[in-house]
CSV table of C-alpha atoms in Angstrom, one decimal:
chain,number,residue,atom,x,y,z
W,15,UNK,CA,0.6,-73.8,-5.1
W,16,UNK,CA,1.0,-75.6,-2.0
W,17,UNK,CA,0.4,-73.7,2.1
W,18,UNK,CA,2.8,-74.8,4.5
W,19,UNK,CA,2.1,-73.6,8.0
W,20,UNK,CA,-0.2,-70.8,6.6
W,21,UNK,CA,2.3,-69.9,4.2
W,22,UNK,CA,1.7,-70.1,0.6
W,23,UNK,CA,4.2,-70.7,-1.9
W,24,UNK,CA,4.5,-72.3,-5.7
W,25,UNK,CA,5.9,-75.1,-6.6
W,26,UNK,CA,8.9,-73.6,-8.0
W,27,UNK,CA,10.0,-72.0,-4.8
W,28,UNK,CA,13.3,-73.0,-3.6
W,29,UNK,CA,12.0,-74.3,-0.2
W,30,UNK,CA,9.0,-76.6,-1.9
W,31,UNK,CA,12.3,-77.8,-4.4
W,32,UNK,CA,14.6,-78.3,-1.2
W,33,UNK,CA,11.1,-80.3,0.4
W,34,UNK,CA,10.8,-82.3,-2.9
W,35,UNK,CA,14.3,-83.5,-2.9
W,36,UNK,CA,14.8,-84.6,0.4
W,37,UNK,CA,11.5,-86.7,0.2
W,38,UNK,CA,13.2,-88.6,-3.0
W,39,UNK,CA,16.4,-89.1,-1.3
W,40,UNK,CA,13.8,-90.8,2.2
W,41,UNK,CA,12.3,-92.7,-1.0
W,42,UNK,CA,15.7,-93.8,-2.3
W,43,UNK,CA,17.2,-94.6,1.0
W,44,UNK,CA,13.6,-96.4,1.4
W,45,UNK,CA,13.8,-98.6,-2.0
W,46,UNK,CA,17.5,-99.3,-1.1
W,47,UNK,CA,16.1,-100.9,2.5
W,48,UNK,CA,13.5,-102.8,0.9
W,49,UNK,CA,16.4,-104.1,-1.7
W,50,UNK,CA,18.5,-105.1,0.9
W,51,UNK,CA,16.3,-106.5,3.5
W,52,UNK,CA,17.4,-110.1,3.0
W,53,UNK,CA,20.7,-108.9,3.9
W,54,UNK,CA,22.1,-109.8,7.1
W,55,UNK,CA,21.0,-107.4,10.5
W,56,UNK,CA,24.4,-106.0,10.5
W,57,UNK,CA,24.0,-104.5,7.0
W,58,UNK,CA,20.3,-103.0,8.4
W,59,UNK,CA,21.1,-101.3,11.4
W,60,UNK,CA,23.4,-98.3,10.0
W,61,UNK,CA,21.0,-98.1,7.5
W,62,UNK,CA,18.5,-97.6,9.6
W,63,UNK,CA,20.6,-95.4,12.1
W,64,UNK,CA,20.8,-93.4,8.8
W,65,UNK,CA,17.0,-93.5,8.1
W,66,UNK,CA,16.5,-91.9,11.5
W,67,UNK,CA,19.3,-89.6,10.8
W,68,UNK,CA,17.6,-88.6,7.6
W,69,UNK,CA,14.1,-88.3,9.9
W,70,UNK,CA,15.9,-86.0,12.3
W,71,UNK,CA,16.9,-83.7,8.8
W,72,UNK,CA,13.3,-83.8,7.1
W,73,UNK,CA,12.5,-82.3,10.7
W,74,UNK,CA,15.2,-79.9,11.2
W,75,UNK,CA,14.2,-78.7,7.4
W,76,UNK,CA,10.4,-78.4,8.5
W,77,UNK,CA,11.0,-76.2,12.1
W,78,UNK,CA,13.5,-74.2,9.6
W,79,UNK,CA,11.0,-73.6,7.0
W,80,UNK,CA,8.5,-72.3,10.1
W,81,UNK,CA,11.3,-70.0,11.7
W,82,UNK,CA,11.8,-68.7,7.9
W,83,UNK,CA,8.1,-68.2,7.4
W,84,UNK,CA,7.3,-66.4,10.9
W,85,UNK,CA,11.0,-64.4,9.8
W,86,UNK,CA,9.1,-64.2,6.0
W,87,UNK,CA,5.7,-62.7,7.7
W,88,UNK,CA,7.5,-60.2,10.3
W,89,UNK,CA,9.3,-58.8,7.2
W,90,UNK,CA,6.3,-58.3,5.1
W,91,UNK,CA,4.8,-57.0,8.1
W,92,UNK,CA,7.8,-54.6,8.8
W,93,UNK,CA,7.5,-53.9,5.0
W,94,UNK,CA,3.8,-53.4,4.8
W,95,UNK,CA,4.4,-50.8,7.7
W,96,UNK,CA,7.1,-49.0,6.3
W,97,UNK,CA,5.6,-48.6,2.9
W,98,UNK,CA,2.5,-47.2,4.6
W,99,UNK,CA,5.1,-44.5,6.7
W,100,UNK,CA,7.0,-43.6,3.7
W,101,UNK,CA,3.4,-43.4,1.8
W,102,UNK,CA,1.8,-41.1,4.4
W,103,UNK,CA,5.5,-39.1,4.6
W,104,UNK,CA,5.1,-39.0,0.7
W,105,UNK,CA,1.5,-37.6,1.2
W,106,UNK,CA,2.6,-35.3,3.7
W,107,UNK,CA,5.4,-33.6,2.0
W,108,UNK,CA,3.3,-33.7,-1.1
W,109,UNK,CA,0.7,-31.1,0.8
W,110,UNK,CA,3.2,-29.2,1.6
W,111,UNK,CA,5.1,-28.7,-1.6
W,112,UNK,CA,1.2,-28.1,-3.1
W,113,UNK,CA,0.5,-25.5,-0.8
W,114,UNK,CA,3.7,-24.1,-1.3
W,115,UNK,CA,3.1,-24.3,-4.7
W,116,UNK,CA,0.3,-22.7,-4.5
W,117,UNK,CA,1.6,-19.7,-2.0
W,118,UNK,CA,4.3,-18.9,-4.6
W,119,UNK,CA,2.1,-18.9,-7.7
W,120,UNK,CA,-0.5,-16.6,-6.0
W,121,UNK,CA,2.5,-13.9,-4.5
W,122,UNK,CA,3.8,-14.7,-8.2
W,123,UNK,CA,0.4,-13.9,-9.8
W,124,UNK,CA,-0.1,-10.5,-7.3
W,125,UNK,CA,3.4,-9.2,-8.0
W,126,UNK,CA,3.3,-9.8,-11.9
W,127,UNK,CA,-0.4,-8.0,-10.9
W,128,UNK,CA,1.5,-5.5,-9.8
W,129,UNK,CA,4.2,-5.3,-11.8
W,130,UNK,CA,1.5,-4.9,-15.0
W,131,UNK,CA,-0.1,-2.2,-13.4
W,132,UNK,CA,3.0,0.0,-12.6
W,133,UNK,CA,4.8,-1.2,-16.4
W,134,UNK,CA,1.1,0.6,-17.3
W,135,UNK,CA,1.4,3.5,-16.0
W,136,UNK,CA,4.9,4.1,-16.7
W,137,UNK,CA,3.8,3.0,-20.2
W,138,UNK,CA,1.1,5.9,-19.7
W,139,UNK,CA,3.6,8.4,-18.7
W,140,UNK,CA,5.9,7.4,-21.5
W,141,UNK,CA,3.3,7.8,-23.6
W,142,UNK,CA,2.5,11.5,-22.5
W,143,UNK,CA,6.1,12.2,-22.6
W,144,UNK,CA,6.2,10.7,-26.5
W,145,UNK,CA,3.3,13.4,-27.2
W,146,UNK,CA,5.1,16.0,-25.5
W,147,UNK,CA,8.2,15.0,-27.2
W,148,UNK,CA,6.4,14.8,-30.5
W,149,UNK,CA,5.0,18.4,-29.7
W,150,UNK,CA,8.3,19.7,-28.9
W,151,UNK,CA,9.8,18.3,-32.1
W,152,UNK,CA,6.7,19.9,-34.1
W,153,UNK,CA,7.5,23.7,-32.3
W,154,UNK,CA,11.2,23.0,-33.1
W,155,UNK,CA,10.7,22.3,-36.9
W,156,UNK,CA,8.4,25.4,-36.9
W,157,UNK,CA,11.5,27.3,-34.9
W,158,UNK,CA,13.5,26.2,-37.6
W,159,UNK,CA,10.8,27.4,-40.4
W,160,UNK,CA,10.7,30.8,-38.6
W,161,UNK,CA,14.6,31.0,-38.4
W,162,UNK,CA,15.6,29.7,-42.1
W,163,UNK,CA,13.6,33.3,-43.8
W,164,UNK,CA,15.5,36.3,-42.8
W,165,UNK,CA,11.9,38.5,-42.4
W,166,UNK,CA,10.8,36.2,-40.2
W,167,UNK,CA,13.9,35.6,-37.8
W,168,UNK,CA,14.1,39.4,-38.0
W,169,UNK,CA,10.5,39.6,-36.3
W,170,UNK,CA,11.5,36.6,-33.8
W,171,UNK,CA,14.4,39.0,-32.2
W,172,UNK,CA,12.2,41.9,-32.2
W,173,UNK,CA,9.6,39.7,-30.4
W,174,UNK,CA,12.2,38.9,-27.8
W,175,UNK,CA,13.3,41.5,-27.7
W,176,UNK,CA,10.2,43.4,-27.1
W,177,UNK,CA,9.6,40.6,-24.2
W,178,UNK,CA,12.9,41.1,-22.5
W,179,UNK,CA,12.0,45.2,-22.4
W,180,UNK,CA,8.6,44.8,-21.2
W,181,UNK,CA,9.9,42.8,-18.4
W,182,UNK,CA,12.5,45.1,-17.1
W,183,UNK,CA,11.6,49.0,-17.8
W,184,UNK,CA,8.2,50.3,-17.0
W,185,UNK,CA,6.0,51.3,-20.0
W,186,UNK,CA,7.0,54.9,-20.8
W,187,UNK,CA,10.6,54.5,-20.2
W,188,UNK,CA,10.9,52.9,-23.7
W,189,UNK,CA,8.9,53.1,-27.2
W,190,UNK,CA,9.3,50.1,-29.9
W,191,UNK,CA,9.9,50.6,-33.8
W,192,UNK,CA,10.4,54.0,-33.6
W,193,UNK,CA,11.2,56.5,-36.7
W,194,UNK,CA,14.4,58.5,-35.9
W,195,UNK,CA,15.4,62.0,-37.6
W,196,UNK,CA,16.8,60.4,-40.4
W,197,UNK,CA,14.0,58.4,-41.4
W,198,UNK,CA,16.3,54.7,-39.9
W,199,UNK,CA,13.4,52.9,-37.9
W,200,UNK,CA,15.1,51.3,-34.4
W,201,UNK,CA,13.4,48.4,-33.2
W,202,UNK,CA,13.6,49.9,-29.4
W,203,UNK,CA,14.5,53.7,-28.3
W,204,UNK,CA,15.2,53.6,-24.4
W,205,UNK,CA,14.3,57.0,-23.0
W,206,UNK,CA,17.6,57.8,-21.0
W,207,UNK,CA,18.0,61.2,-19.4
W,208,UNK,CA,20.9,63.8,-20.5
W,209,UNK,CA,23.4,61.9,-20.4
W,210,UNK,CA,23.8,60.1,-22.3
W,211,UNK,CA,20.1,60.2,-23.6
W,212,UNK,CA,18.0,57.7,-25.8
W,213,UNK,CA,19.3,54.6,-26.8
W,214,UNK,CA,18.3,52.6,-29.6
W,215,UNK,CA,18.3,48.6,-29.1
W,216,UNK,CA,18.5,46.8,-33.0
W,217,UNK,CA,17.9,43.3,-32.8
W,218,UNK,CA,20.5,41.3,-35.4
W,219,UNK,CA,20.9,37.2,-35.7
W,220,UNK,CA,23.7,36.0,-38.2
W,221,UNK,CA,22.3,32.4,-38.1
W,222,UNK,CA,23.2,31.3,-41.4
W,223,UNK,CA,27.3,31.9,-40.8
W,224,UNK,CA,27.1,30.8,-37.1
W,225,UNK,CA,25.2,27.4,-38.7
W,226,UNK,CA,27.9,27.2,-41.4
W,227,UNK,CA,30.1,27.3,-38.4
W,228,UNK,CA,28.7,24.6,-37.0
W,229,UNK,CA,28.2,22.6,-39.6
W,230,UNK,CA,31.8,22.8,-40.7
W,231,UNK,CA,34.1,19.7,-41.0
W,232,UNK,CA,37.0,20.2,-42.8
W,233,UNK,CA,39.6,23.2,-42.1
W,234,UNK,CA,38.9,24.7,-45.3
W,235,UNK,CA,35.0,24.9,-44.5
W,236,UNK,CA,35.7,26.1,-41.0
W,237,UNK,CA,37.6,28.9,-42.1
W,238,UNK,CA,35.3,29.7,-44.9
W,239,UNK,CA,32.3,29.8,-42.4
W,240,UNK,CA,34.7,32.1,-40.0
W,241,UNK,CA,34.9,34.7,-42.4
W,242,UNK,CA,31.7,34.4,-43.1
W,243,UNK,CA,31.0,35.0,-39.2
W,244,UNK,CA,33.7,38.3,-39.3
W,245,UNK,CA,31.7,39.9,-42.9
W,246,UNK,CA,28.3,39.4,-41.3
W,247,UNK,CA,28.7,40.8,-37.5
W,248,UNK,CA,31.1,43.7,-38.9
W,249,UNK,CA,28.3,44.8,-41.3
W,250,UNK,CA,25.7,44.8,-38.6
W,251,UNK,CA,28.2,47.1,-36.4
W,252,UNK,CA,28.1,49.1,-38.8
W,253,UNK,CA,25.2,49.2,-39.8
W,254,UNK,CA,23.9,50.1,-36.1
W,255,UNK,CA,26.8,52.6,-35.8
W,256,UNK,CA,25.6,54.6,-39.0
W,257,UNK,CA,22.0,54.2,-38.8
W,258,UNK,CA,21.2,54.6,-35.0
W,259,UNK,CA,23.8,56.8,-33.3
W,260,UNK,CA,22.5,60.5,-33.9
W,261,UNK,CA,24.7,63.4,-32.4
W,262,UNK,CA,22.1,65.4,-30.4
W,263,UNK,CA,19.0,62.9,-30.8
W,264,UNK,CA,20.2,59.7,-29.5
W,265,UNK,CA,23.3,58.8,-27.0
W,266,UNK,CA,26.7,58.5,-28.4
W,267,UNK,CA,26.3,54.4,-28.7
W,268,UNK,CA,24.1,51.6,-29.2
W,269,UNK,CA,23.2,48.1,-28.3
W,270,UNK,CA,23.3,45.5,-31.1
W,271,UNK,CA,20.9,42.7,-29.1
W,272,UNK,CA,21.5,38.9,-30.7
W,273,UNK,CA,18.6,36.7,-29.3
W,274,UNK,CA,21.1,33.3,-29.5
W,275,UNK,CA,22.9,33.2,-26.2
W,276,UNK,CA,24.8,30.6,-28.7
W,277,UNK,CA,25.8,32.8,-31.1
W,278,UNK,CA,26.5,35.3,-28.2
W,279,UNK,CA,28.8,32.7,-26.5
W,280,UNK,CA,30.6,31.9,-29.7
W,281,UNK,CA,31.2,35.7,-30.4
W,282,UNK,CA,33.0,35.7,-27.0
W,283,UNK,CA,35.1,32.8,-27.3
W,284,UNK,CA,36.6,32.8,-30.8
W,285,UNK,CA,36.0,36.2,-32.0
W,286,UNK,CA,37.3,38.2,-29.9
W,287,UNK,CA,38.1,41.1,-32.5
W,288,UNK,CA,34.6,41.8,-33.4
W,289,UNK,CA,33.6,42.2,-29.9
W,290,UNK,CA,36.5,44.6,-29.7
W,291,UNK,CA,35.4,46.2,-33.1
W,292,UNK,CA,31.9,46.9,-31.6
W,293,UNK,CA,33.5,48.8,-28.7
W,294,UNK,CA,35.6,50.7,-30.9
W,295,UNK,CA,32.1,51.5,-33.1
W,296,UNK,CA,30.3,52.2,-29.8
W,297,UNK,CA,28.1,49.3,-30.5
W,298,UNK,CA,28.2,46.9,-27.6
W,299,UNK,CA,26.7,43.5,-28.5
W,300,UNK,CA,24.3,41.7,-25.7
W,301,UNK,CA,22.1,38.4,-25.2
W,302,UNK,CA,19.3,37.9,-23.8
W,303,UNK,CA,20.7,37.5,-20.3
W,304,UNK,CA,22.6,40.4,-20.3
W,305,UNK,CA,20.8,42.8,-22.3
W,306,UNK,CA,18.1,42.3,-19.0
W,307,UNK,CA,21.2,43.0,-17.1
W,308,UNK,CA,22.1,46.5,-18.9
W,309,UNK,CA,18.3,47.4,-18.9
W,310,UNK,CA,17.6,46.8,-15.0
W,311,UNK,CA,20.8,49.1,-14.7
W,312,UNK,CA,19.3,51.7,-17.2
W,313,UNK,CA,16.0,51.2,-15.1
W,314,UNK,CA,17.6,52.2,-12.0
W,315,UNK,CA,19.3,55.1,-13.9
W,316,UNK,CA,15.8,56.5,-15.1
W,317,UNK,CA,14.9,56.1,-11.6
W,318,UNK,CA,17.2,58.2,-10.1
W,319,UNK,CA,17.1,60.8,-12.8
W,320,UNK,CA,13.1,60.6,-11.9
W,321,UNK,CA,13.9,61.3,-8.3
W,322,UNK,CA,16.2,64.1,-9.3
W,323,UNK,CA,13.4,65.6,-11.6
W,324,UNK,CA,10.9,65.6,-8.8
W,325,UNK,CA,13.2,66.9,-5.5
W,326,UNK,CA,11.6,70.1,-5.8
W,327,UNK,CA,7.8,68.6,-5.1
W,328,UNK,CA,9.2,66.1,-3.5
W,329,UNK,CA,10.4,68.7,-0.3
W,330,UNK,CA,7.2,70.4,-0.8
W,331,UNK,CA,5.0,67.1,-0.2
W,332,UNK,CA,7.5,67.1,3.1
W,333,UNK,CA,6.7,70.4,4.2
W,334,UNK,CA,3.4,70.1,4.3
W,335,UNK,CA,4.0,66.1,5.7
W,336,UNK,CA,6.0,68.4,8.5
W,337,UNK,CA,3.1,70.9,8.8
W,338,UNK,CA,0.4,67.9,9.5
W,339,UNK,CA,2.9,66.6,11.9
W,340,UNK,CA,2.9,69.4,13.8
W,341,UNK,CA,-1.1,69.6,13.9
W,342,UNK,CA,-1.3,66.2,14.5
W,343,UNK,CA,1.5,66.9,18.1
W,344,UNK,CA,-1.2,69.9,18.8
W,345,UNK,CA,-3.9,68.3,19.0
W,346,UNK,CA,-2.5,65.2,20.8
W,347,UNK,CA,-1.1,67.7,23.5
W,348,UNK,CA,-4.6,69.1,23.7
W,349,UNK,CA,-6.3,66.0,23.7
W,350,UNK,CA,-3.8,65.1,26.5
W,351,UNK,CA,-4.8,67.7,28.6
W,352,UNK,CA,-8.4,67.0,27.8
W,353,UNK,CA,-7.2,63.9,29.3
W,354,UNK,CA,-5.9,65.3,32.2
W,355,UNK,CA,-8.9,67.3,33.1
W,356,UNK,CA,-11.5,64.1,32.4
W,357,UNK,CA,-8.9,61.6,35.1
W,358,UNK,CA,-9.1,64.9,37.6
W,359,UNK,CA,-13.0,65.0,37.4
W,360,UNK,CA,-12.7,61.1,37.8
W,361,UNK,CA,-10.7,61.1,40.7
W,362,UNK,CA,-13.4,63.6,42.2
W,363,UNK,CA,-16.4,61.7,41.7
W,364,UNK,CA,-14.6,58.5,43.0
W,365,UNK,CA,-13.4,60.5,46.4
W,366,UNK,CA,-17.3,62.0,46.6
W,367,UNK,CA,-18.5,58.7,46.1
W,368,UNK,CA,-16.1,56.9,48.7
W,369,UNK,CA,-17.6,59.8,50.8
W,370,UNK,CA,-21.1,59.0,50.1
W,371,UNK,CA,-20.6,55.4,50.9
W,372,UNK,CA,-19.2,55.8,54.3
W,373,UNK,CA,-22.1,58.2,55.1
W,374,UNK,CA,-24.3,55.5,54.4
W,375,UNK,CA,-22.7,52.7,56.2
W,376,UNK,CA,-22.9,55.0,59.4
W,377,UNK,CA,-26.3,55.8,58.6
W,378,UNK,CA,-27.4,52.0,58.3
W,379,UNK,CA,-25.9,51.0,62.0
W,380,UNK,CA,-27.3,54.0,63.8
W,381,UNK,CA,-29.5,52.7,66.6
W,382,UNK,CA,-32.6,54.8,67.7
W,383,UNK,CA,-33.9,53.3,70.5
W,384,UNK,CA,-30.2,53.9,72.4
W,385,UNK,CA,-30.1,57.9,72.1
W,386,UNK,CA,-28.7,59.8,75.2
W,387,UNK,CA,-31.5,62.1,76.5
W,388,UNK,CA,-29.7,65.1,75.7
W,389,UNK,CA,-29.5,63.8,72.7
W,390,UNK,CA,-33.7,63.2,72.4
W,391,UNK,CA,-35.2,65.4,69.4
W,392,UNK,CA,-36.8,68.9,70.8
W,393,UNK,CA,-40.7,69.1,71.3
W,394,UNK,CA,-42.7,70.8,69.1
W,395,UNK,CA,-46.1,72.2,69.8
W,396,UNK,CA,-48.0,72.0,73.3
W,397,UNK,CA,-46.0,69.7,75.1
W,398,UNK,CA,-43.3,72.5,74.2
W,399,UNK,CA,-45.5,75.1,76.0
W,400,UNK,CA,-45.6,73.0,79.2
């Protein structure tokens, strides 16, 4: 290592070579003057024009090798600057990316926060709903035990049925499983005045040929399960019509109820000739919807046959509601004149007391000491006597 002008460098640096050679050319050129110094003057004195020359190089090379190092020291400078810019710039951004960062990841970690606790209750309420569903599944397979025994779906519709009753006719217009004449038993009489009279309600569900019906894939198995349909309802019309339609004890028709608005609905849209049968049978088939239909209309039949049946004490209660009215007008005309008399007496006292009050007032300013002499009291006694 060698310093030039507070510069270091190494001795394989391209300047120090550059330095190196042009000192062994001076030393050549040197060894070359001492050679030829018995040579004439002549010979000497371009070569040492040349040797000055060479000095005037070796010193051009050494101001050059300053400018470079001053140019070599302001760039390392310049670079030493810039490095510490770009490193604070670095630092700088670096913060703010961090903090960033770190923004992000904590709005991140509140809204997965929050995202957990909302996927935990909807994971809640899921789960209630799975209960409820699993509930609903358990009263449905039960449904489906209660409907697959013929006893049993037989007391569902008369349950229903019962229900639907309750809730449109008051208590005594209707009586459930009741014995008729001929020893039939209808699952609801309706009390219905002359005419038509009592009705009898029979609950009737033909679920095994509506489910054949449904479960039916092939044209031979749907029109095996239609007939089945036709040979069930008929024999429940008929059954009804036989059983449950008494000439003088009940009215001249029936109501077949089916507790399946399903079954109802399919009755209706592809078999039209039974409901057609059941009118010609005076049996008129209803569902739950409109069997509450017929009884609100029965209700407000047994209403008006109720009015009818009470007109008689019905005018009576009005004639003696009249007679208290005309008390009641009596004594508010008496009253009245009461009135009358008790305003009258009022207006008396207040005129008497208006009276009083001016009396009074005159009464207050009168002024002894200023009486008239003819006006002087009389004297009494001796003065009297003189």
């Amino acid at each position: 290592m060698i310093e030039i002008s507070g510069q270091i460098y190494q001795w394989n640096d391209p300047l120090i070579l550059l330095i190196g050679g042009a000192a062994l050319v001076v030393l050549a050129f040197f060894l070359l003057i001492l050679r030829a110094t018995g040579q004439s003057a002549k010979a000497t004195e371009p070569l040492l024009r040349e040797i000055g020359s060479l000095g005037q190089r070796v010193q051009y090379l050494s101001e050059g090798q300053e400018r470079l190092s001053g140019g070599l020291h302001h760039v390392s400078e310049t670079q030493t600057h810039s490095q510490t810019a770009m490193l604070q710039l670095m630092e700088k951004r670096l913060m703010e990316v961090q903090r960033g960062m770190t923004e992000s990841l904590q709005g991140t970690s509140t809204r997965t926060a929050r995202s957990l606790g909302e996927l935990q209750q909807r994971l809640e309420t899921i789960d209630k709903a799975q209960a409820n569903i699993e509930k609903l599944s358990g009263n449905v397979l039960g449904l489906q035990d209660i409907l697959s025994n013929k006893q049993t779906r037989g007391a569902f519709g008369e349950i229903q049925l019962n229900d639907i009753v309750h809730k449109a006719l008051p208590s005594d217009a209707y009586s459930m499983q009741v014995t008729l004449s001929n020893g039939k038993r209808a699952d609801c009489l309706i009390h219905l005045p002359n005419p038509p009279g009592p009705i009898v309600i029979d609950s009737k569900f033909p679920l095994e040929a509506y489910e054949a019906l449904r479960r039916a894939q092939s044209p031979q198995e749907l029109t095996d399960a239609a007939r089945q349909m036709r040979v069930s309802v008929k024999a429940h019309i008929k059954a009804i019509s036989e059983k449950y339609i008494l000439d003088g004890e009940t009215a001249d028709g029936a109501l077949m109820f089916l507790p399946s608005e399903a079954v109802y609905a399919e009755l209706h849209a592809n078999f039209p000739e039974l409901v057609r049968d059941g009118f010609d049978a005076k049996v008129w088939i209803v569902s739950p919807t409109t069997c509450m239909a017929t009884l609100n209309t029965m209700r407000a039949v047994l209403k008006d046959a109720r009015m009818r049946e009470q007109a008689g004490a019905i005018r009576a209660t009005l004639r003696l509601l009249h007679r208290d009215v005309e008390l009641v007008v009596d004594r508010v005309d008496k009253l009245n004149t009461h009135f009358n008399q008790a305003r009258a007496d009022l207006e008396g006292i207040g005129t008497a007391a208006e009276r009083a009050g001016k009396r009074a007032a005159k009464l207050d300013n009168f002024d002894f000491e200023e009486l008239a002499p003819e006006s002087a009291p009389p004297v009494i006694g001796k003065q009297a006597a003189e």
